XYZ file of C-alpha atoms in Angstrom:
637
model
C 65.072 19.181 -17.240
C 62.576 16.435 -17.631
C 58.816 17.107 -17.111
C 57.150 15.193 -14.944
C 53.612 13.635 -15.197
C 50.655 13.251 -13.362
C 49.739 9.453 -14.045
C 46.096 9.058 -14.852
C 44.387 8.169 -11.569
C 43.120 4.289 -11.106
C 39.834 2.843 -10.994
C 39.267 1.568 -7.937
C 39.925 -2.551 -8.004
C 36.480 -4.265 -7.794
C 36.693 -7.077 -4.754
C 36.368 -10.295 -5.646
C 33.356 -11.958 -5.221
C 33.777 -15.607 -3.497
C 32.987 -18.002 -5.739
C 35.995 -15.930 -7.886
C 38.839 -15.790 -4.400
C 38.207 -19.871 -4.467
C 39.127 -20.420 -8.420
C 42.055 -18.850 -7.513
C 43.120 -22.203 -5.878
C 43.259 -23.030 -8.839
C 46.825 -24.227 -9.872
C 48.447 -26.369 -12.390
C 48.240 -29.452 -13.343
C 45.267 -29.348 -10.441
C 42.105 -29.392 -13.248
C 42.371 -30.923 -16.950
C 39.245 -31.276 -19.148
C 39.085 -34.367 -22.127
C 36.345 -34.098 -24.904
C 34.641 -37.675 -25.083
C 32.025 -36.043 -27.451
C 31.474 -32.521 -29.280
C 28.440 -30.856 -28.009
C 26.428 -28.235 -30.911
C 27.476 -24.701 -31.001
C 30.149 -22.779 -29.884
C 27.052 -20.606 -26.865
C 28.470 -22.246 -23.171
C 27.012 -21.182 -19.901
C 27.490 -18.288 -17.974
C 26.336 -16.992 -14.711
C 22.285 -16.921 -13.952
C 21.680 -19.754 -16.212
C 20.893 -22.931 -15.059
C 22.678 -25.657 -15.958
C 21.111 -29.277 -16.619
C 23.262 -32.300 -16.053
C 24.782 -35.772 -14.977
C 27.911 -36.125 -13.727
C 29.462 -39.679 -12.951
C 32.360 -40.100 -10.459
C 35.209 -42.358 -11.017
C 38.837 -43.144 -9.214
C 41.187 -43.618 -10.860
C 40.737 -47.234 -11.353
C 37.792 -46.260 -12.514
C 35.831 -47.686 -10.079
C 32.354 -45.736 -9.822
C 31.914 -43.301 -6.641
C 29.416 -41.468 -6.737
C 26.742 -41.261 -10.398
C 23.196 -39.505 -11.067
C 22.991 -41.990 -14.226
C 20.026 -44.838 -13.001
C 22.612 -48.145 -15.061
C 25.225 -46.265 -11.973
C 22.778 -46.571 -9.393
C 21.683 -43.608 -9.411
C 18.640 -42.141 -9.703
C 18.193 -41.240 -12.938
C 17.197 -37.793 -12.283
C 19.811 -34.722 -13.791
C 21.296 -32.854 -11.981
C 20.028 -28.570 -11.385
C 22.476 -26.250 -10.361
C 22.716 -21.776 -10.956
C 25.465 -20.854 -12.043
C 26.790 -17.787 -9.602
C 23.825 -19.289 -7.025
C 24.303 -22.998 -6.775
C 26.815 -23.580 -4.381
C 29.600 -26.356 -6.142
C 33.275 -27.884 -5.636
C 36.035 -24.889 -7.547
C 36.139 -27.734 -10.481
C 32.597 -27.134 -11.731
C 32.956 -23.411 -11.234
C 35.495 -23.648 -13.869
C 34.713 -26.544 -16.011
C 31.159 -26.130 -16.671
C 31.539 -22.977 -17.910
C 33.642 -23.986 -20.629
C 30.828 -27.471 -22.406
C 28.303 -26.704 -24.846
C 25.267 -28.502 -24.464
C 25.141 -31.684 -25.804
C 29.432 -32.530 -24.806
C 30.282 -34.683 -22.485
C 33.822 -34.506 -20.989
C 35.608 -35.757 -17.844
C 37.487 -33.222 -15.477
C 40.500 -34.865 -13.941
C 40.398 -33.109 -10.204
C 43.411 -33.424 -8.002
C 41.438 -33.375 -4.090
C 41.985 -29.438 -3.478
C 39.731 -29.464 -6.481
C 37.007 -31.336 -5.524
C 35.617 -31.918 -2.215
C 39.307 -31.611 -0.190
C 39.300 -28.166 -0.859
C 40.235 -26.475 2.651
C 36.575 -24.738 3.614
C 34.813 -26.311 0.570
C 30.899 -24.737 1.586
C 29.513 -28.602 0.462
C 29.489 -31.441 2.511
C 31.191 -34.668 0.981
C 28.668 -37.666 0.739
C 29.657 -40.532 2.931
C 32.388 -42.493 1.687
C 33.943 -40.507 -0.594
C 37.196 -40.673 -0.924
C 37.957 -36.965 -0.813
C 41.604 -37.101 -0.356
C 41.593 -39.135 -3.763
C 42.993 -37.581 -7.538
C 39.832 -38.130 -9.666
C 37.567 -38.204 -12.568
C 34.539 -36.811 -13.185
C 32.533 -37.799 -16.105
C 29.763 -34.310 -16.864
C 27.550 -34.487 -19.557
C 25.655 -31.145 -20.409
C 22.142 -31.967 -21.194
C 21.148 -28.377 -21.556
C 21.519 -24.759 -20.304
C 19.297 -21.605 -20.463
C 18.592 -18.150 -18.288
C 16.325 -19.174 -15.122
C 14.003 -16.316 -13.410
C 14.668 -17.442 -9.783
C 11.134 -17.554 -8.547
C 12.512 -19.248 -4.652
C 15.359 -17.735 -3.096
C 16.725 -21.408 -2.055
C 16.146 -22.304 -5.565
C 13.346 -24.112 -5.169
C 11.015 -22.901 -8.028
C 12.698 -22.224 -11.000
C 11.375 -20.766 -13.917
C 12.089 -21.975 -17.899
C 10.466 -19.549 -20.286
C 9.722 -21.350 -23.589
C 7.960 -18.778 -25.365
C 7.455 -14.751 -23.744
C 4.150 -13.256 -22.728
C 1.845 -10.355 -23.698
C 1.931 -7.372 -21.730
C 4.034 -7.093 -17.985
C 0.669 -7.996 -15.437
C 0.692 -11.215 -13.867
C -1.691 -12.806 -11.630
C -1.930 -12.801 -8.015
C -4.139 -13.433 -5.431
C -7.516 -13.652 -5.827
C -7.103 -13.649 -9.278
C -9.496 -16.548 -11.935
C -6.346 -18.160 -13.371
C -7.318 -20.522 -17.211
C -4.072 -22.374 -17.878
C -2.594 -25.662 -19.428
C -0.685 -27.915 -17.202
C 1.365 -30.910 -17.138
C 3.391 -32.527 -14.712
C 6.429 -35.522 -14.913
C 8.895 -36.076 -12.558
C 13.361 -35.337 -13.347
C 13.104 -38.285 -14.808
C 10.892 -38.103 -17.293
C 8.053 -40.177 -15.500
C 4.333 -37.691 -16.734
C 2.292 -37.376 -13.459
C -0.301 -35.347 -14.959
C -0.371 -35.259 -18.427
C -2.372 -31.440 -20.787
C -5.382 -30.670 -19.751
C -7.767 -31.888 -22.173
C -10.963 -30.533 -23.332
C -10.411 -26.847 -21.414
C -7.788 -24.953 -19.767
C -7.116 -26.339 -15.825
C -8.830 -23.533 -13.993
C -7.724 -22.323 -10.701
C -8.428 -19.434 -8.562
C -4.701 -18.258 -7.057
C -4.273 -17.601 -3.224
C -6.465 -20.261 -3.047
C -4.172 -23.783 -3.029
C -5.509 -25.145 -5.366
C -2.177 -26.548 -6.774
C 0.817 -26.735 -5.654
C 2.792 -23.749 -3.586
C 5.638 -23.759 -5.643
C 3.583 -23.700 -9.393
C 1.766 -20.956 -8.361
C 4.336 -19.229 -6.818
C 5.753 -19.931 -10.811
C 2.992 -19.115 -12.771
C 3.132 -15.485 -10.513
C 5.903 -14.695 -12.910
C 4.137 -15.522 -16.120
C 2.219 -12.896 -18.047
C -0.425 -13.704 -20.912
C 0.197 -15.833 -23.185
C 3.886 -17.160 -22.227
C 5.127 -21.044 -22.261
C 7.288 -21.502 -19.542
C 8.228 -24.459 -17.293
C 8.506 -24.607 -13.863
C 10.906 -26.710 -11.736
C 9.536 -27.512 -8.464
C 11.811 -28.770 -5.335
C 10.074 -31.218 -2.974
C 9.430 -28.757 -0.585
C 7.556 -27.056 -2.095
C 5.487 -29.533 -3.585
C 2.148 -29.140 -1.329
C -1.205 -31.858 -1.868
C -3.573 -30.115 -3.915
C -6.402 -31.119 -5.957
C -3.761 -30.628 -9.312
C -1.930 -32.420 -7.738
C -1.759 -34.945 -4.204
C 1.211 -36.383 -2.700
C 3.661 -38.194 -3.954
C 6.177 -40.440 -2.672
C 9.406 -40.489 -3.320
C 9.427 -37.838 -5.733
C 12.768 -35.476 -5.156
C 11.468 -32.818 -8.259
C 8.127 -32.165 -10.503
C 8.834 -30.034 -14.283
C 5.559 -28.809 -15.036
C 4.924 -27.160 -18.323
C 2.907 -24.576 -18.064
C 0.937 -22.227 -20.689
C -0.993 -19.538 -19.508
C -4.146 -19.303 -21.650
C -5.919 -16.397 -19.746
C -6.135 -15.092 -15.954
C -9.145 -12.300 -14.945
C -8.494 -9.234 -12.374
C -10.175 -10.313 -8.802
C -9.800 -7.601 -6.638
C -9.983 -6.670 -3.160
C -10.650 -3.055 -2.825
C -10.680 -3.336 0.161
C -7.870 -6.020 1.939
C -11.937 -7.611 4.379
C -12.924 -9.026 0.694
C -16.232 -7.102 1.110
C -15.624 -5.236 -1.713
C -14.726 -6.735 -4.886
C -13.795 -5.970 -8.570
C -14.098 -8.750 -11.552
C -12.571 -8.079 -14.168
C -15.738 -9.996 -16.749
C -13.746 -9.115 -20.459
C -10.275 -6.794 -20.533
C -10.825 -3.309 -21.913
C -8.064 -1.300 -23.762
C -5.235 -0.275 -23.386
C -2.085 -0.945 -20.302
C -3.670 -1.096 -16.553
C -3.004 0.864 -14.511
C -1.658 3.450 -16.981
C -5.087 4.038 -18.668
C -7.821 3.563 -16.108
C -8.974 7.205 -15.064
C -6.753 7.252 -12.309
C -8.210 11.264 -11.719
C -10.954 12.627 -11.518
C -12.561 12.367 -14.867
C -15.274 12.209 -16.284
C -16.885 8.787 -16.953
C -19.257 7.269 -19.253
C -20.786 4.140 -17.977
C -23.728 1.993 -18.648
C -24.695 -0.620 -15.612
C -27.023 -2.753 -14.525
C -27.677 -3.124 -10.341
C -29.030 -5.534 -8.407
C -30.032 -6.834 -5.073
C -27.747 -9.918 -4.447
C -30.987 -12.012 -3.118
C -31.471 -15.602 -4.282
C -33.251 -14.038 -7.326
C -30.880 -10.616 -8.066
C -33.896 -8.914 -8.389
C -32.295 -5.976 -11.005
C -33.259 -2.745 -8.630
C -31.713 -0.045 -12.104
C -30.053 -0.825 -16.257
C -29.421 1.730 -17.724
C -30.260 0.302 -20.868
C -33.725 -0.596 -19.950
C -34.889 2.495 -17.277
C -32.649 5.238 -18.591
C -34.091 4.949 -22.120
C -30.595 3.517 -23.557
C -28.415 6.396 -22.392
C -25.287 5.804 -20.591
C -24.851 7.285 -17.017
C -22.568 10.528 -17.344
C -20.815 11.292 -14.375
C -18.055 13.335 -12.891
C -15.357 11.028 -10.323
C -14.476 13.179 -6.653
C -17.420 14.662 -6.483
C -19.513 12.092 -4.789
C -22.549 11.351 -7.204
C -22.334 7.063 -7.330
C -21.593 5.369 -4.107
C -18.862 4.603 -2.990
C -17.607 1.208 -3.717
C -19.491 1.495 -7.295
C -16.365 4.581 -7.443
C -13.678 2.896 -6.796
C -13.897 0.551 -9.036
C -14.476 2.282 -12.277
C -11.609 4.128 -11.176
C -9.613 1.082 -11.800
C -11.077 -0.170 -15.114
C -10.003 0.726 -18.513
C -12.351 1.310 -21.614
C -14.028 -1.024 -23.424
C -13.651 -3.141 -19.894
C -16.797 -5.213 -17.714
C -16.076 -5.606 -14.912
C -18.861 -7.409 -11.542
C -18.729 -6.007 -8.967
C -20.723 -7.174 -5.483
C -20.648 -4.647 -2.831
C -20.986 -4.672 1.426
C -24.039 -1.787 2.154
C -22.093 0.555 4.193
C -20.280 1.362 0.607
C -22.641 1.365 -1.497
C -26.943 2.444 -0.726
C -26.376 3.254 3.612
C -24.623 6.215 3.028
C -25.641 7.333 -0.440
C -29.327 8.514 -1.809
C -31.010 4.899 -1.386
C -33.614 3.429 -4.419
C -37.199 3.248 -3.334
C -36.883 -0.316 -4.175
C -33.058 -1.405 -2.506
C -33.993 -2.395 0.689
C -32.017 -0.587 3.956
C -28.644 -3.269 4.391
C -28.676 -4.573 1.197
C -25.518 -6.209 -0.348
C -25.365 -5.207 -4.169
C -23.701 -6.101 -7.518
C -22.672 -3.864 -10.157
C -22.189 -5.300 -13.737
C -20.508 -2.095 -15.077
C -19.179 -1.311 -18.637
C -17.087 1.852 -19.032
C -17.368 3.205 -21.827
C -14.873 6.117 -21.735
C -13.393 9.147 -20.038
C -12.439 12.565 -19.978
C -9.281 13.563 -18.412
C -9.836 16.980 -16.423
C -8.235 19.882 -18.780
C -4.209 19.749 -18.861
C -3.347 23.192 -17.191
C -0.409 23.662 -19.484
C 0.174 26.271 -21.817
C -3.001 27.887 -20.464
C -2.349 31.679 -20.177
C -3.158 33.328 -15.721
C -6.458 34.031 -16.055
C -7.574 30.873 -17.758
C -5.380 28.672 -14.886
C -7.589 31.143 -12.697
C -11.235 30.459 -14.116
C -10.220 26.724 -14.322
C -9.095 27.280 -9.980
C -12.159 29.172 -9.280
C -14.421 25.595 -10.850
C -13.120 23.455 -8.206
C -13.140 25.278 -5.486
C -16.971 25.422 -5.920
C -16.830 21.659 -6.510
C -15.219 22.187 -3.418
C -17.715 24.410 -1.196
C -20.352 22.227 -2.891
C -19.063 18.954 -1.170
C -18.916 21.347 1.566
C -21.879 22.206 1.947
C -22.837 18.416 1.488
C -21.205 16.893 4.660
C -18.874 15.391 1.940
C -16.127 16.702 3.689
C -13.243 14.031 2.370
C -14.114 14.835 -0.880
C -14.195 18.743 -1.324
C -10.618 18.701 1.072
C -9.728 16.318 -1.718
C -10.488 19.308 -4.941
C -8.592 22.039 -2.620
C -5.263 20.195 -2.519
C -6.090 18.822 -6.339
C -5.481 22.934 -7.072
C -3.352 23.532 -4.687
C -1.187 21.262 -5.950
C -1.400 22.801 -9.563
C -0.421 25.986 -7.937
C 2.689 24.876 -7.333
C 3.647 25.173 -11.229
C 1.799 28.389 -11.355
C 4.327 31.633 -11.752
C 2.045 34.649 -12.150
C 4.701 37.202 -14.148
C 3.114 40.779 -11.933
C 2.258 41.664 -9.017
C -2.040 42.230 -9.839
C -1.512 38.262 -10.949
C 1.281 37.746 -7.568
C -2.477 39.317 -6.288
C -4.778 37.200 -7.084
C -2.681 34.515 -6.558
C -1.702 34.482 -2.936
C -5.376 35.610 -1.988
C -6.694 32.255 -3.708
C -4.654 29.946 -2.675
C -5.488 31.586 1.162
C -8.568 30.778 0.191
C -8.010 27.166 -0.380
C -5.454 27.031 2.393
C -8.728 28.004 4.629
C -11.194 25.608 2.915
C -8.992 22.857 4.009
C -7.973 23.590 7.536
C -12.148 24.439 7.396
C -12.464 20.665 6.248
C -9.925 19.210 8.195
C -11.800 21.330 11.326
C -14.920 19.895 10.704
C -12.836 16.077 9.842
C -12.158 16.081 13.832
C -8.585 16.371 12.400
C -7.623 19.860 14.781
C -3.940 19.634 14.668
C -3.658 19.341 11.193
C -6.908 22.681 11.072
C -3.491 24.384 13.067
C -1.221 23.194 10.472
C -2.937 24.392 7.621
C -4.049 28.003 9.204
C -0.367 28.187 9.782
C 0.385 28.546 6.340
C -1.424 31.806 5.916
C -0.013 32.779 8.755
C 3.669 32.744 8.261
C 2.607 34.786 4.783
C 0.284 36.938 5.934
C 0.144 37.052 9.249
C -2.564 40.043 9.928
C -5.027 37.681 7.931
C -7.510 38.398 9.816
C -9.495 35.077 8.833
C -6.890 32.417 9.319
C -6.013 33.525 12.080
C -10.227 33.151 13.388
C -10.641 30.177 12.112
C -7.071 28.671 14.216
C -7.887 30.101 17.012
C -11.260 28.041 16.609
C -9.189 24.656 16.288
C -7.151 25.397 19.077
C -10.191 26.353 21.445
C -11.555 22.518 20.202
C -8.537 20.789 20.891
C -8.501 22.516 24.798
C -5.034 25.296 23.409
C -7.232 28.653 25.542
C -5.039 30.043 26.059
C -3.428 30.387 22.722
C -7.582 30.443 20.886
C -7.699 33.677 23.284
C -4.625 35.106 22.068
C -6.113 34.487 17.905
C -9.354 36.569 18.897
C -7.690 39.379 20.551
C -5.023 39.644 17.626
C -8.251 39.880 15.352
C -8.935 42.979 17.216
C -6.135 45.190 17.314
C -5.654 44.139 13.483
C -9.706 44.807 12.382
C -11.624 46.276 14.543
C -14.736 45.635 12.368
C -13.641 41.658 13.319
C -13.882 43.002 17.177
C -17.898 41.516 16.990
C -17.077 38.187 15.925
C -14.303 37.720 18.256
C -16.234 39.384 20.725
C -17.970 36.299 20.843
C -15.329 33.880 20.312
C -13.545 35.053 22.754
C -17.288 34.151 25.592
C -17.542 30.743 23.537
C -13.698 29.887 25.204
C -14.869 31.107 28.340
C -17.960 29.319 28.632
C -15.920 26.554 27.605
C -13.000 26.505 30.499
C -15.381 27.267 32.120
C -16.996 23.650 31.368
C -14.186 22.215 31.335
C -13.520 23.291 34.664
C -16.643 22.707 36.498
C -15.794 18.547 35.110
C -12.274 18.579 36.570
C -14.036 20.246 39.582
C -16.293 17.437 39.710
C -13.731 14.607 38.754
C -10.996 15.791 42.123
C -14.634 16.116 44.164
C -14.357 14.139 47.537
C -10.493 13.942 47.380
C -9.607 15.042 50.223
C -12.840 13.446 52.772
C -11.145 10.012 52.071
C -9.056 8.524 56.185
C -5.684 8.696 55.358
C -4.229 5.512 53.115
C -7.409 5.427 50.710
C -8.122 7.101 47.814
C -10.706 8.940 46.031
C -12.359 7.893 42.357
C -11.252 10.133 40.629
C -12.725 10.814 36.473
C -16.162 8.735 38.174
C -18.627 11.626 36.718
C -22.610 10.446 38.126
C -24.059 13.292 36.686
C -24.051 12.754 33.667
C -22.071 15.376 32.872
C -19.919 13.178 30.055
C -16.799 14.700 28.024
C -18.692 13.777 25.013
C -21.536 16.375 25.449
C -18.313 19.148 24.908
C -18.116 17.558 21.305
C -21.437 18.227 20.426
C -21.732 19.215 16.744
C -24.169 21.329 15.291
C -25.887 19.358 11.065
C -27.136 22.752 10.519
C -22.704 24.933 10.599
C -22.644 25.832 6.954
C -18.329 26.929 7.153
C -17.803 30.583 4.998
C -15.589 28.618 2.768
C -15.191 32.804 0.768
C -12.488 34.252 3.785
C -15.754 36.882 4.489
C -15.282 37.153 8.569
C -18.405 38.707 8.725
C -20.553 35.816 8.813
C -18.374 34.269 11.822
C -20.310 35.797 15.029
C -23.288 34.346 13.608
C -20.063 30.878 13.353
C -19.712 30.956 17.619
C -22.744 32.983 18.637
C -25.032 30.063 17.259
C -22.958 27.357 18.695
C -21.985 26.295 15.140
C -17.975 25.677 16.538
C -17.624 21.927 15.977
C -15.726 21.889 19.504
C -14.173 18.454 22.097
C -12.960 18.896 25.447
C -9.111 18.219 25.586
C -8.487 14.483 26.459
C -6.451 15.048 29.129
C -4.516 12.367 31.542
C -4.304 12.491 35.666
C -1.806 14.652 35.904
C -2.043 17.294 33.741
C -6.243 18.038 34.339
C -4.284 18.254 38.304
C -1.610 21.606 37.510
C -4.918 22.726 35.635
C -7.050 23.198 37.974
C -4.085 24.230 41.355
C -3.780 26.836 38.549
C -7.417 28.490 38.104
C -9.066 27.223 41.165
C -8.334 30.564 43.787
C -7.522 29.037 47.195
C -8.443 32.454 50.563
C -7.419 29.773 52.890
C -3.254 29.370 53.395
C -4.267 26.288 56.495
C -6.655 25.034 52.977
C -3.491 25.337 50.356
C -0.892 23.225 53.005
C -3.594 20.326 53.885
C -4.038 20.011 50.287
C 0.015 20.236 49.227
C 0.399 17.648 52.060
C -2.245 15.366 50.943
C -1.165 15.739 47.338
C 2.474 14.899 48.774
C 1.400 11.916 50.719
C -1.265 10.217 47.570
C 2.462 10.867 45.335
C 4.143 9.027 46.861
C 1.062 6.212 47.300
C 1.700 5.981 43.807
C 5.308 5.814 42.928
C 6.125 3.178 45.990
């Protein structure tokens, strides 16, 4: 008996492209080629190449139908097409890829492979004999791999010499380049700039739009030809409007560009690189918290550009050393240094709020002064890599960073403190304790870090995030009283009084030693509830004093008792960041909790009042409900 073997599974056939489907229409005798002049070499164009050619169309009797050549009535401008991108007749799809550079060939086409094709994507020119068999004489002038800059092929680039590095200019970079311009038929519009390269600010319309788009794809020292169609030839100082020009060929050599960064996106904080550094941007920049060494000169942006500090003069010639991420220099200064390469010199223009208005201001810098720093990054040291460290060393490193975070927290720099805690928590994702003792230490340290993050969120007014962070501790350790306390405080600040009371009561159940702290917190919750209820009563004051058809104004307070009063912050508060609940009673008793009244809308407030106001008179209750129903009817109708 014959053994029947299973056939090997066949790969699914790739769906043919539209151009491939159109080529299937070519049958024997519909497209024929005769070489008039051979080209040079064996290389022929392929998909993705830009082909440049002249074309003359004749009838079989030799009558010229149309031509790109000037001697036959054309404009003398060769045709540019990108194979696989430009829509063209079927005969060109099949014929052009067979032609080497310099070849002249005659393509004899029946109607179905030129404009007589069913569903041809191109419309035949007026008076074109699309139903006739025709001769297409093609001269392949050049072809090359094209960089498609614009999807409509209005801007295409030919690379002559590859550039250096990966970075390309963009707004608002400053660019220097040798540039010349000529029309498609070779007429010079702008000769190569003499003396110095042409200088322009990227994104300021100082060169035509298409040219700028092309240069935006170039790297340093790159040489290229950028082909720009008329729709991208916007008026500019470099090339005013030229009438009757369909396209311009720009020869460009990108000499240099200066990195200019709008750090805030509003033009106020600008970093301008005036000397390149060493390395690749941004991989070799001190993006992470590091120990940096810089020389800098600080100037006030007045008419004299008064110098108020120079490390080479005022610091005995010694550079400034500081650790980034610790708020030791003005925010604008640090933001820019983080994007510098070693050896780079940058000029930073900084507004007051990112300079010294929120930082210790030098005596000779007036309030509200705009500042300019000339900064040279001499070098930096990355933070210690924890890879390969034993557990004890890891915990020691974590403790150092946490202590730095605690210092920043006490200085009121809550975002910077949070960043320090978050850094350690990220590193902890790769730490694996080896025994129970290490596991306990690791868990305790991680809990403290989460609680410190929660404290930062609390101080930053993000109570919900503070609650979510506390939940991470409570989910792992439901009996963690410090986490319950901190979450309760966040609940209270968010106006979730029942949840807050639940956390404080649970503290007492779990640990009797926390009863004074929890009791003080519960008292604070009660005070907050009474304050909210008092305000709500005032909001509804006079609700029943109106005549039928009148609506009382809800929420008007004439006695100055504003919601903002409950949002007071005690600047003297110092959060206990080490998890010691013995300090919490001072937080509450000293009115140190950062609280905010719930910003409820009309109906939630009304429901809260209904739930809390004890009505003793049944008749009054009925009257109240009747009036409420009447008001609801007016509201919705």
